[in-house]
mmCIF file of N, CA and C in Angstrom:
data_model
loop_
_atom_site.group_PDB
_atom_site.id
_atom_site.type_symbol
_atom_site.label_atom_id
_atom_site.label_comp_id
_atom_site.label_asym_id
_atom_site.label_seq_id
_atom_site.Cartn_x
_atom_site.Cartn_y
_atom_site.Cartn_z
ATOM 1 N N UNK A 1 80.152 106.789 162.071
ATOM 2 C CA UNK A 1 81.440 107.034 160.663
ATOM 3 C C UNK A 1 81.788 105.448 160.319
ATOM 4 N N UNK A 2 81.196 104.520 161.060
ATOM 5 C CA UNK A 2 81.531 103.196 160.193
ATOM 6 C C UNK A 2 80.492 103.231 158.721
ATOM 7 N N UNK A 3 79.759 103.875 159.105
ATOM 8 C CA UNK A 3 78.197 103.781 158.349
ATOM 9 C C UNK A 3 78.695 104.715 156.825
ATOM 10 N N UNK A 4 79.650 105.846 157.158
ATOM 11 C CA UNK A 4 79.742 106.845 156.435
ATOM 12 C C UNK A 4 80.909 105.707 155.252
ATOM 13 N N UNK A 5 81.543 105.226 155.829
ATOM 14 C CA UNK A 5 82.787 104.685 155.282
ATOM 15 C C UNK A 5 82.254 103.425 154.474
ATOM 16 N N UNK A 6 81.111 102.942 154.799
ATOM 17 C CA UNK A 6 80.336 101.732 153.969
ATOM 18 C C UNK A 6 79.647 102.674 153.119
ATOM 19 N N UNK A 7 78.958 103.864 153.240
ATOM 20 C CA UNK A 7 78.188 104.577 152.054
ATOM 21 C C UNK A 7 79.079 104.906 151.077
ATOM 22 N N UNK A 8 80.309 105.387 151.351
ATOM 23 C CA UNK A 8 81.364 105.942 150.270
ATOM 24 C C UNK A 8 81.823 104.854 149.228
ATOM 25 N N UNK A 9 82.164 103.768 150.355
ATOM 26 C CA UNK A 9 82.390 102.591 149.538
ATOM 27 C C UNK A 9 81.640 102.193 148.426
ATOM 28 N N UNK A 10 80.424 101.951 148.613
ATOM 29 C CA UNK A 10 78.859 101.503 148.087
ATOM 30 C C UNK A 10 79.365 102.748 146.785
ATOM 31 N N UNK A 11 79.118 103.621 147.031
ATOM 32 C CA UNK A 11 78.921 104.720 145.939
ATOM 33 C C UNK A 11 80.314 104.787 145.052
ATOM 34 N N UNK A 12 81.661 104.667 145.295
ATOM 35 C CA UNK A 12 82.835 104.579 144.707
ATOM 36 C C UNK A 12 82.649 103.279 143.906
ATOM 37 N N UNK A 13 81.844 102.131 144.613
ATOM 38 C CA UNK A 13 81.907 100.848 143.596
ATOM 39 C C UNK A 13 80.950 101.044 142.522
ATOM 40 N N UNK A 14 79.767 101.537 142.382
ATOM 41 C CA UNK A 14 79.074 101.940 141.989
ATOM 42 C C UNK A 14 79.059 103.060 140.371
ATOM 43 N N UNK A 15 80.130 103.654 141.244
ATOM 44 C CA UNK A 15 80.297 104.870 139.937
ATOM 45 C C UNK A 15 81.371 104.234 139.205
ATOM 46 N N UNK A 16 82.324 103.397 139.656
ATOM 47 C CA UNK A 16 83.646 103.203 138.990
ATOM 48 C C UNK A 16 83.489 102.172 138.031
ATOM 49 N N UNK A 17 82.219 101.556 137.711
ATOM 50 C CA UNK A 17 81.853 100.864 136.522
ATOM 51 C C UNK A 17 81.436 101.570 135.529
ATOM 52 N N UNK A 18 80.756 102.949 135.835
ATOM 53 C CA UNK A 18 79.905 103.750 134.934
ATOM 54 C C UNK A 18 81.481 104.744 134.443
ATOM 55 N N UNK A 19 82.288 104.811 135.223
ATOM 56 C CA UNK A 19 83.581 105.706 134.937
ATOM 57 C C UNK A 19 84.302 104.728 134.121
ATOM 58 N N UNK A 20 84.347 103.559 134.120
ATOM 59 C CA UNK A 20 85.697 102.631 133.621
ATOM 60 C C UNK A 20 84.946 102.575 131.862
ATOM 61 N N UNK A 21 83.658 102.681 131.928
ATOM 62 C CA UNK A 21 83.261 102.442 130.305
ATOM 63 C C UNK A 21 83.157 103.611 129.791
ATOM 64 N N UNK A 22 83.454 104.946 130.589
ATOM 65 C CA UNK A 22 83.950 106.564 129.775
ATOM 66 C C UNK A 22 82.424 107.007 129.347
ATOM 67 N N UNK A 23 81.135 106.309 129.317
ATOM 68 C CA UNK A 23 79.687 106.757 129.342
ATOM 69 C C UNK A 23 78.700 106.637 129.985
ATOM 70 N N UNK A 24 78.777 105.735 131.064
ATOM 71 C CA UNK A 24 77.760 105.696 132.052
ATOM 72 C C UNK A 24 76.866 104.402 131.597
ATOM 73 N N UNK A 25 77.802 103.553 130.887
ATOM 74 C CA UNK A 25 77.038 101.863 130.811
ATOM 75 C C UNK A 25 76.407 101.887 129.410
ATOM 76 N N UNK A 26 75.852 100.689 129.016
ATOM 77 C CA UNK A 26 75.300 100.587 127.681
ATOM 78 C C UNK A 26 76.207 100.059 126.603
ATOM 79 N N UNK A 27 76.130 100.163 125.384
ATOM 80 C CA UNK A 27 76.856 99.585 124.526
ATOM 81 C C UNK A 27 78.255 100.440 124.639
ATOM 82 N N UNK A 28 79.268 99.452 124.557
ATOM 83 C CA UNK A 28 80.468 100.180 124.013
ATOM 84 C C UNK A 28 80.592 101.210 122.832
ATOM 85 N N UNK A 29 81.298 102.137 122.834
ATOM 86 C CA UNK A 29 81.799 103.215 121.787
ATOM 87 C C UNK A 29 81.988 102.540 120.455
ATOM 88 N N UNK A 30 81.565 103.014 119.429
ATOM 89 C CA UNK A 30 81.659 102.231 118.075
ATOM 90 C C UNK A 30 83.448 102.252 117.837
ATOM 91 N N UNK A 31 83.972 101.291 117.367
ATOM 92 C CA UNK A 31 85.276 101.665 117.093
ATOM 93 C C UNK A 31 85.491 102.417 116.453
ATOM 94 N N UNK A 32 86.929 103.188 116.461
ATOM 95 C CA UNK A 32 87.259 104.273 115.251
ATOM 96 C C UNK A 32 87.646 103.765 114.058
ATOM 97 N N UNK A 33 87.334 104.507 113.057
ATOM 98 C CA UNK A 33 87.620 103.958 111.901
ATOM 99 C C UNK A 33 89.380 103.756 111.264
ATOM 100 N N UNK A 34 89.785 102.749 110.883
ATOM 101 C CA UNK A 34 91.216 102.739 110.879
ATOM 102 C C UNK A 34 91.690 103.911 110.096
ATOM 103 N N UNK A 35 93.045 104.358 110.522
ATOM 104 C CA UNK A 35 93.673 105.484 109.420
ATOM 105 C C UNK A 35 94.585 105.075 108.327
ATOM 106 N N UNK A 36 93.966 105.619 107.237
ATOM 107 C CA UNK A 36 94.810 105.276 106.089
ATOM 108 C C UNK A 36 96.305 105.698 106.122
ATOM 109 N N UNK A 37 97.433 104.785 105.524
ATOM 110 C CA UNK A 37 98.528 104.878 105.693
ATOM 111 C C UNK A 37 98.673 105.515 104.169
ATOM 112 N N UNK A 38 99.799 106.632 104.094
ATOM 113 C CA UNK A 38 100.080 107.155 102.852
ATOM 114 C C UNK A 38 100.690 105.927 101.691
ATOM 115 N N UNK A 39 100.520 106.157 100.605
ATOM 116 C CA UNK A 39 100.972 105.328 99.716
ATOM 117 C C UNK A 39 102.147 104.998 99.429
ATOM 118 N N UNK A 40 102.943 106.071 99.769
ATOM 119 C CA UNK A 40 104.368 106.304 99.462
ATOM 120 C C UNK A 40 105.198 106.853 100.541
ATOM 121 N N UNK A 41 106.426 106.634 100.412
ATOM 122 C CA UNK A 41 107.567 107.467 101.604
ATOM 123 C C UNK A 41 108.636 108.447 100.966
ATOM 124 N N UNK A 42 109.130 109.164 101.870
ATOM 125 C CA UNK A 42 110.433 109.972 101.505
ATOM 126 C C UNK A 42 111.627 109.052 101.938
ATOM 127 N N UNK A 43 112.679 109.263 101.106
ATOM 128 C CA UNK A 43 113.896 108.283 101.052
ATOM 129 C C UNK A 43 115.144 109.553 100.809
ATOM 130 N N UNK A 44 115.970 109.606 101.621
ATOM 131 C CA UNK A 44 116.968 110.851 101.079
ATOM 132 C C UNK A 44 118.037 109.579 100.235
ATOM 133 N N UNK A 45 118.172 110.628 98.882
ATOM 134 C CA UNK A 45 119.279 109.755 98.270
ATOM 135 C C UNK A 45 120.522 110.865 98.098
ATOM 136 N N UNK A 46 121.613 110.391 97.344
ATOM 137 C CA UNK A 46 122.842 111.469 97.140
ATOM 138 C C UNK A 46 122.301 112.735 96.574
ATOM 139 N N UNK A 47 121.167 112.660 95.233
ATOM 140 C CA UNK A 47 120.512 113.502 94.487
ATOM 141 C C UNK A 47 119.724 114.657 95.390
ATOM 142 N N UNK A 48 119.239 114.116 96.787
ATOM 143 C CA UNK A 48 118.090 114.607 97.510
ATOM 144 C C UNK A 48 117.263 113.732 97.863
ATOM 145 N N UNK A 49 115.939 114.326 98.584
ATOM 146 C CA UNK A 49 114.824 113.765 98.824
ATOM 147 C C UNK A 49 114.123 113.023 97.743
ATOM 148 N N UNK A 50 113.386 111.749 97.900
ATOM 149 C CA UNK A 50 112.652 111.435 96.794
ATOM 150 C C UNK A 50 111.346 110.482 96.907
ATOM 151 N N UNK A 51 110.420 110.287 96.260
ATOM 152 C CA UNK A 51 109.575 109.552 96.973
ATOM 153 C C UNK A 51 109.611 108.215 96.609
ATOM 154 N N UNK A 52 109.506 107.261 97.088
ATOM 155 C CA UNK A 52 109.359 105.719 96.817
ATOM 156 C C UNK A 52 108.052 104.944 97.261
ATOM 157 N N UNK A 53 107.645 104.329 96.560
ATOM 158 C CA UNK A 53 106.085 103.387 96.642
ATOM 159 C C UNK A 53 106.727 102.532 98.156
ATOM 160 N N UNK A 54 105.980 101.811 98.880
ATOM 161 C CA UNK A 54 106.083 101.043 99.946
ATOM 162 C C UNK A 54 106.665 99.741 100.066
ATOM 163 N N UNK A 55 107.489 99.653 98.491
ATOM 164 C CA UNK A 55 108.379 98.395 98.468
ATOM 165 C C UNK A 55 109.898 98.979 98.447
ATOM 166 N N UNK A 56 109.934 100.502 98.230
ATOM 167 C CA UNK A 56 111.207 101.045 98.095
ATOM 168 C C UNK A 56 111.515 101.544 96.431
ATOM 169 N N UNK A 57 110.566 101.212 95.811
ATOM 170 C CA UNK A 57 111.153 101.596 94.193
ATOM 171 C C UNK A 57 110.480 103.027 94.370
ATOM 172 N N UNK A 58 111.078 103.813 93.399
ATOM 173 C CA UNK A 58 111.287 105.123 92.743
ATOM 174 C C UNK A 58 110.110 105.303 92.072
ATOM 175 N N UNK A 59 109.408 106.451 92.449
ATOM 176 C CA UNK A 59 108.163 107.240 91.917
ATOM 177 C C UNK A 59 108.393 108.162 91.248
ATOM 178 N N UNK A 60 107.519 108.155 89.941
ATOM 179 C CA UNK A 60 107.896 109.441 89.024
ATOM 180 C C UNK A 60 106.543 109.989 88.717
ATOM 181 N N UNK A 61 106.715 111.255 88.258
ATOM 182 C CA UNK A 61 105.336 111.758 87.541
ATOM 183 C C UNK A 61 106.219 112.132 86.326
ATOM 184 N N UNK A 62 104.942 112.628 85.346
ATOM 185 C CA UNK A 62 104.711 112.799 83.943
ATOM 186 C C UNK A 62 104.514 114.204 83.757
ATOM 187 N N UNK A 63 105.194 114.819 82.732
ATOM 188 C CA UNK A 63 105.364 116.212 82.872
ATOM 189 C C UNK A 63 103.959 116.935 82.269
ATOM 190 N N UNK A 64 102.950 116.060 81.215
ATOM 191 C CA UNK A 64 101.966 116.199 80.769
ATOM 192 C C UNK A 64 100.816 116.190 81.634
ATOM 193 N N UNK A 65 100.920 115.300 82.966
ATOM 194 C CA UNK A 65 99.886 115.221 84.022
ATOM 195 C C UNK A 65 99.771 116.350 84.631
ATOM 196 N N UNK A 66 98.794 117.521 84.039
ATOM 197 C CA UNK A 66 98.971 118.849 84.660
ATOM 198 C C UNK A 66 97.563 119.185 85.267
ATOM 199 N N UNK A 67 96.422 118.404 85.093
ATOM 200 C CA UNK A 67 94.995 119.052 85.666
ATOM 201 C C UNK A 67 95.185 118.521 87.030
ATOM 202 N N UNK A 68 95.574 117.553 87.247
ATOM 203 C CA UNK A 68 95.307 117.231 88.904
ATOM 204 C C UNK A 68 94.257 116.235 88.940
ATOM 205 N N UNK A 69 93.939 115.974 87.638
ATOM 206 C CA UNK A 69 92.462 115.345 87.760
ATOM 207 C C UNK A 69 92.529 113.902 86.859
ATOM 208 N N UNK A 70 93.473 113.777 86.108
ATOM 209 C CA UNK A 70 93.341 112.780 85.212
ATOM 210 C C UNK A 70 94.733 112.213 85.028
ATOM 211 N N UNK A 71 95.173 111.284 84.224
ATOM 212 C CA UNK A 71 96.333 110.796 83.873
ATOM 213 C C UNK A 71 96.329 110.642 82.383
ATOM 214 N N UNK A 72 97.533 111.396 82.027
ATOM 215 C CA UNK A 72 97.639 110.994 80.521
ATOM 216 C C UNK A 72 98.658 109.797 79.754
ATOM 217 N N UNK A 73 99.088 108.907 80.661
ATOM 218 C CA UNK A 73 99.630 107.812 80.590
ATOM 219 C C UNK A 73 98.651 106.572 80.595
ATOM 220 N N UNK A 74 98.078 106.853 79.351
ATOM 221 C CA UNK A 74 97.326 105.169 79.197
ATOM 222 C C UNK A 74 97.169 104.333 78.419
ATOM 223 N N UNK A 75 96.847 103.292 78.147
ATOM 224 C CA UNK A 75 96.868 102.188 77.296
ATOM 225 C C UNK A 75 98.482 101.715 77.102
ATOM 226 N N UNK A 76 99.192 102.044 75.670
ATOM 227 C CA UNK A 76 100.464 101.478 75.589
ATOM 228 C C UNK A 76 101.378 102.002 76.531
ATOM 229 N N UNK A 77 101.439 103.358 77.170
ATOM 230 C CA UNK A 77 102.143 104.173 77.881
ATOM 231 C C UNK A 77 102.122 102.956 79.779
ATOM 232 N N UNK A 78 101.290 102.728 79.875
ATOM 233 C CA UNK A 78 101.414 101.916 81.161
ATOM 234 C C UNK A 78 101.964 100.688 80.907
ATOM 235 N N UNK A 79 102.505 100.213 79.881
ATOM 236 C CA UNK A 79 103.344 99.291 79.703
ATOM 237 C C UNK A 79 105.112 99.656 79.964
ATOM 238 N N UNK A 80 105.246 100.854 80.066
ATOM 239 C CA UNK A 80 106.459 101.640 80.325
ATOM 240 C C UNK A 80 106.473 102.192 81.770
ATOM 241 N N UNK A 81 105.458 103.133 82.391
ATOM 242 C CA UNK A 81 105.133 103.680 83.103
ATOM 243 C C UNK A 81 104.103 103.068 84.077
ATOM 244 N N UNK A 82 104.049 102.379 84.995
ATOM 245 C CA UNK A 82 103.134 101.710 85.748
ATOM 246 C C UNK A 82 102.316 102.622 86.934
ATOM 247 N N UNK A 83 101.039 103.009 86.404
ATOM 248 C CA UNK A 83 100.383 104.220 87.501
ATOM 249 C C UNK A 83 100.631 103.192 89.042
ATOM 250 N N UNK A 84 100.971 103.870 90.002
ATOM 251 C CA UNK A 84 100.432 103.455 91.610
ATOM 252 C C UNK A 84 99.204 103.369 91.970
ATOM 253 N N UNK A 85 98.733 102.167 91.760
ATOM 254 C CA UNK A 85 97.369 101.618 91.993
ATOM 255 C C UNK A 85 97.058 102.017 93.310
ATOM 256 N N UNK A 86 95.559 102.495 93.404
ATOM 257 C CA UNK A 86 95.015 102.760 94.717
ATOM 258 C C UNK A 86 93.582 102.049 94.474
ATOM 259 N N UNK A 87 93.235 101.246 96.018
ATOM 260 C CA UNK A 87 92.208 100.591 95.827
ATOM 261 C C UNK A 87 90.795 101.386 95.494
ATOM 262 N N UNK A 88 89.814 100.530 95.305
ATOM 263 C CA UNK A 88 88.524 101.073 94.873
ATOM 264 C C UNK A 88 88.227 102.089 96.101
ATOM 265 N N UNK A 89 88.305 101.795 97.420
ATOM 266 C CA UNK A 89 87.746 102.788 98.490
ATOM 267 C C UNK A 89 88.870 103.875 98.948
ATOM 268 N N UNK A 90 90.090 103.884 98.309
ATOM 269 C CA UNK A 90 91.089 104.232 98.809
ATOM 270 C C UNK A 90 90.796 106.283 99.027
ATOM 271 N N UNK A 91 90.858 106.731 99.955
ATOM 272 C CA UNK A 91 91.011 108.161 100.446
ATOM 273 C C UNK A 91 92.094 109.146 100.292
ATOM 274 N N UNK A 92 91.493 110.220 100.060
ATOM 275 C CA UNK A 92 93.220 110.936 100.226
ATOM 276 C C UNK A 92 93.600 111.093 101.710
ATOM 277 N N UNK A 93 95.189 111.138 101.621
ATOM 278 C CA UNK A 93 95.651 111.110 102.920
ATOM 279 C C UNK A 93 97.184 112.190 102.901
ATOM 280 N N UNK A 94 97.045 113.159 103.634
ATOM 281 C CA UNK A 94 97.641 114.269 103.466
ATOM 282 C C UNK A 94 97.955 115.016 102.103
ATOM 283 N N UNK A 95 99.269 114.882 101.379
ATOM 284 C CA UNK A 95 99.379 115.263 100.093
ATOM 285 C C UNK A 95 98.996 114.565 99.051
ATOM 286 N N UNK A 96 98.555 113.322 99.580
ATOM 287 C CA UNK A 96 98.287 112.204 98.473
ATOM 288 C C UNK A 96 96.806 111.915 98.124
ATOM 289 N N UNK A 97 96.359 112.476 96.698
ATOM 290 C CA UNK A 97 95.283 112.359 96.760
ATOM 291 C C UNK A 97 94.997 110.543 95.587
ATOM 292 N N UNK A 98 93.484 110.558 95.222
ATOM 293 C CA UNK A 98 93.279 109.516 94.271
ATOM 294 C C UNK A 98 92.932 110.453 93.127
ATOM 295 N N UNK A 99 93.407 109.546 91.831
ATOM 296 C CA UNK A 99 92.945 109.996 90.525
ATOM 297 C C UNK A 99 92.191 108.719 89.856
ATOM 298 N N UNK A 100 90.962 109.163 89.033
ATOM 299 C CA UNK A 100 90.072 108.190 88.258
ATOM 300 C C UNK A 100 91.130 108.104 86.888
ATOM 301 N N UNK A 101 90.952 106.755 86.600
ATOM 302 C CA UNK A 101 92.362 106.490 85.302
ATOM 303 C C UNK A 101 90.953 106.518 84.022
ATOM 304 N N UNK A 102 91.407 106.438 82.933
ATOM 305 C CA UNK A 102 90.526 106.453 81.779
ATOM 306 C C UNK A 102 89.945 105.061 81.871
ATOM 307 N N UNK A 103 90.754 103.553 82.505
ATOM 308 C CA UNK A 103 89.918 102.482 82.327
ATOM 309 C C UNK A 103 89.294 102.064 83.625
ATOM 310 N N UNK A 104 88.755 103.132 84.330
ATOM 311 C CA UNK A 104 87.938 103.181 85.732
ATOM 312 C C UNK A 104 88.998 102.512 86.864
ATOM 313 N N UNK A 105 90.099 102.410 87.013
ATOM 314 C CA UNK A 105 90.667 102.120 87.756
ATOM 315 C C UNK A 105 91.114 103.167 88.638
ATOM 316 N N UNK A 106 91.845 103.407 89.485
ATOM 317 C CA UNK A 106 92.423 104.249 90.559
ATOM 318 C C UNK A 106 93.762 104.607 90.592
ATOM 319 N N UNK A 107 94.188 105.429 90.529
ATOM 320 C CA UNK A 107 95.766 105.289 91.420
ATOM 321 C C UNK A 107 95.986 106.679 92.243
ATOM 322 N N UNK A 108 97.313 106.811 92.866
ATOM 323 C CA UNK A 108 97.900 107.509 93.623
ATOM 324 C C UNK A 108 98.208 108.921 92.872
ATOM 325 N N UNK A 109 98.234 109.857 93.669
ATOM 326 C CA UNK A 109 98.777 111.179 93.171
ATOM 327 C C UNK A 109 99.497 111.996 94.237
ATOM 328 N N UNK A 110 100.292 112.671 94.117
ATOM 329 C CA UNK A 110 101.023 113.309 95.184
ATOM 330 C C UNK A 110 101.445 115.081 94.641
ATOM 331 N N UNK A 111 100.353 115.943 95.327
ATOM 332 C CA UNK A 111 99.800 116.780 95.190
ATOM 333 C C UNK A 111 99.472 117.338 93.946
ATOM 334 N N UNK A 112 98.443 115.998 93.782
ATOM 335 C CA UNK A 112 97.919 115.928 92.328
ATOM 336 C C UNK A 112 98.418 115.580 90.925
ATOM 337 N N UNK A 113 99.998 115.189 91.545
ATOM 338 C CA UNK A 113 100.530 114.556 89.918
ATOM 339 C C UNK A 113 100.310 113.621 90.269
ATOM 340 N N UNK A 114 99.741 112.632 89.138
ATOM 341 C CA UNK A 114 99.846 111.097 89.252
ATOM 342 C C UNK A 114 101.173 110.711 89.354
ATOM 343 N N UNK A 115 101.328 109.384 90.341
ATOM 344 C CA UNK A 115 102.862 108.730 90.363
ATOM 345 C C UNK A 115 102.611 107.313 89.822
ATOM 346 N N UNK A 116 104.048 107.264 88.996
ATOM 347 C CA UNK A 116 103.885 106.067 88.378
ATOM 348 C C UNK A 116 105.330 105.635 89.108
ATOM 349 N N UNK A 117 105.477 103.856 88.702
ATOM 350 C CA UNK A 117 106.965 103.179 88.608
ATOM 351 C C UNK A 117 107.461 102.952 87.405
ATOM 352 N N UNK A 118 108.588 102.617 87.344
ATOM 353 C CA UNK A 118 109.047 102.275 85.934
ATOM 354 C C UNK A 118 109.498 100.647 85.813
ATOM 355 N N UNK A 119 109.481 99.824 85.139
ATOM 356 C CA UNK A 119 109.764 98.378 85.046
ATOM 357 C C UNK A 119 111.386 98.544 84.866
ATOM 358 N N UNK A 120 112.038 99.464 84.366
ATOM 359 C CA UNK A 120 113.518 99.842 84.029
ATOM 360 C C UNK A 120 114.061 99.965 85.822
ATOM 361 N N UNK A 121 113.523 99.977 86.525
ATOM 362 C CA UNK A 121 113.565 99.699 88.048
ATOM 363 C C UNK A 121 114.076 98.649 88.717
ATOM 364 N N UNK A 122 114.840 97.559 88.789
ATOM 365 C CA UNK A 122 114.910 96.378 89.240
ATOM 366 C C UNK A 122 114.815 95.946 90.646
ATOM 367 N N UNK A 123 115.316 96.952 91.482
ATOM 368 C CA UNK A 123 115.462 96.794 92.989
ATOM 369 C C UNK A 123 115.384 98.495 93.506
ATOM 370 N N UNK A 124 114.696 98.438 94.553
ATOM 371 C CA UNK A 124 114.440 99.272 95.756
ATOM 372 C C UNK A 124 115.851 100.651 95.441
ATOM 373 N N UNK A 125 115.000 101.570 95.365
ATOM 374 C CA UNK A 125 116.304 102.902 94.985
ATOM 375 C C UNK A 125 116.941 102.603 93.738
ATOM 376 N N UNK A 126 116.587 102.157 92.600
ATOM 377 C CA UNK A 126 116.898 102.499 91.210
ATOM 378 C C UNK A 126 116.472 103.599 90.629
ATOM 379 N N UNK A 127 116.579 104.302 90.264
ATOM 380 C CA UNK A 127 116.294 105.264 89.447
ATOM 381 C C UNK A 127 116.499 105.386 87.945
ATOM 382 N N UNK A 128 116.171 104.099 87.437
ATOM 383 C CA UNK A 128 116.571 104.188 85.889
ATOM 384 C C UNK A 128 115.636 104.744 84.892
ATOM 385 N N UNK A 129 114.371 104.886 85.589
ATOM 386 C CA UNK A 129 113.381 105.395 84.525
ATOM 387 C C UNK A 129 113.360 106.936 83.829
ATOM 388 N N UNK A 130 114.414 107.565 84.906
ATOM 389 C CA UNK A 130 114.658 109.138 85.013
ATOM 390 C C UNK A 130 115.177 109.186 83.776
ATOM 391 N N UNK A 131 116.363 108.300 83.036
ATOM 392 C CA UNK A 131 116.921 108.613 82.291
ATOM 393 C C UNK A 131 116.303 108.532 80.475
ATOM 394 N N UNK A 132 115.177 107.698 80.868
ATOM 395 C CA UNK A 132 114.475 107.185 79.532
ATOM 396 C C UNK A 132 114.123 108.495 78.969
ATOM 397 N N UNK A 133 113.417 109.818 79.324
ATOM 398 C CA UNK A 133 113.160 110.765 78.882
ATOM 399 C C UNK A 133 113.030 111.881 79.667
ATOM 400 N N UNK A 134 112.955 112.996 79.248
ATOM 401 C CA UNK A 134 112.751 114.312 80.096
ATOM 402 C C UNK A 134 111.568 114.426 80.309
ATOM 403 N N UNK A 135 110.573 113.814 79.820
ATOM 404 C CA UNK A 135 109.293 114.295 80.476
ATOM 405 C C UNK A 135 108.749 113.273 81.727
ATOM 406 N N UNK A 136 109.523 112.580 82.119
ATOM 407 C CA UNK A 136 109.488 111.959 83.024
ATOM 408 C C UNK A 136 110.257 112.572 84.114
ATOM 409 N N UNK A 137 110.064 112.571 85.416
ATOM 410 C CA UNK A 137 110.929 113.200 86.681
ATOM 411 C C UNK A 137 110.539 112.403 87.894
ATOM 412 N N UNK A 138 111.793 112.111 88.833
ATOM 413 C CA UNK A 138 111.713 111.495 89.686
ATOM 414 C C UNK A 138 110.628 112.348 90.590
ATOM 415 N N UNK A 139 109.908 111.945 91.645
ATOM 416 C CA UNK A 139 108.982 112.366 92.342
ATOM 417 C C UNK A 139 109.586 113.035 93.322
ATOM 418 N N UNK A 140 109.681 114.087 93.879
ATOM 419 C CA UNK A 140 110.327 114.527 95.296
ATOM 420 C C UNK A 140 108.965 115.127 95.791
ATOM 421 N N UNK A 141 109.370 115.422 97.187
ATOM 422 C CA UNK A 141 108.746 115.645 98.264
ATOM 423 C C UNK A 141 108.152 117.406 97.875
ATOM 424 N N UNK A 142 109.186 118.213 97.350
ATOM 425 C CA UNK A 142 108.849 119.792 97.168
ATOM 426 C C UNK A 142 108.053 119.702 95.645
ATOM 427 N N UNK A 143 108.032 118.618 94.949
ATOM 428 C CA UNK A 143 107.480 118.784 93.410
ATOM 429 C C UNK A 143 105.931 119.192 93.841
#
């Protein structure tokens, strides 16, 4: 009986190390790629839910951005409407996609509508850009 207990303990110790590594020894598994976070979030306002960037600034879309692949706000337009910039290696996440701009930079889009902030908004939650022209709308999760 004593030999059986010693043999069982030796087997348990030798397999415990292999089970702890999850794959029987050798090199550890490669790290998982970091999940990319969405470039915007939804907040609730008196006018309903709206999209804001990670700093809380209201996001807008341009009615003439209809292809889902490009932005029609370039050059001087970007002085009044600032594209929501994406990094060169940004990848789509959820309903957010990446659009290539005319100048070679990238920007975020929501459901294929490029997103912008307005310099008229001075603090998180402001929505002063919406009053400037009817061609620009506050981006909402249902849009």
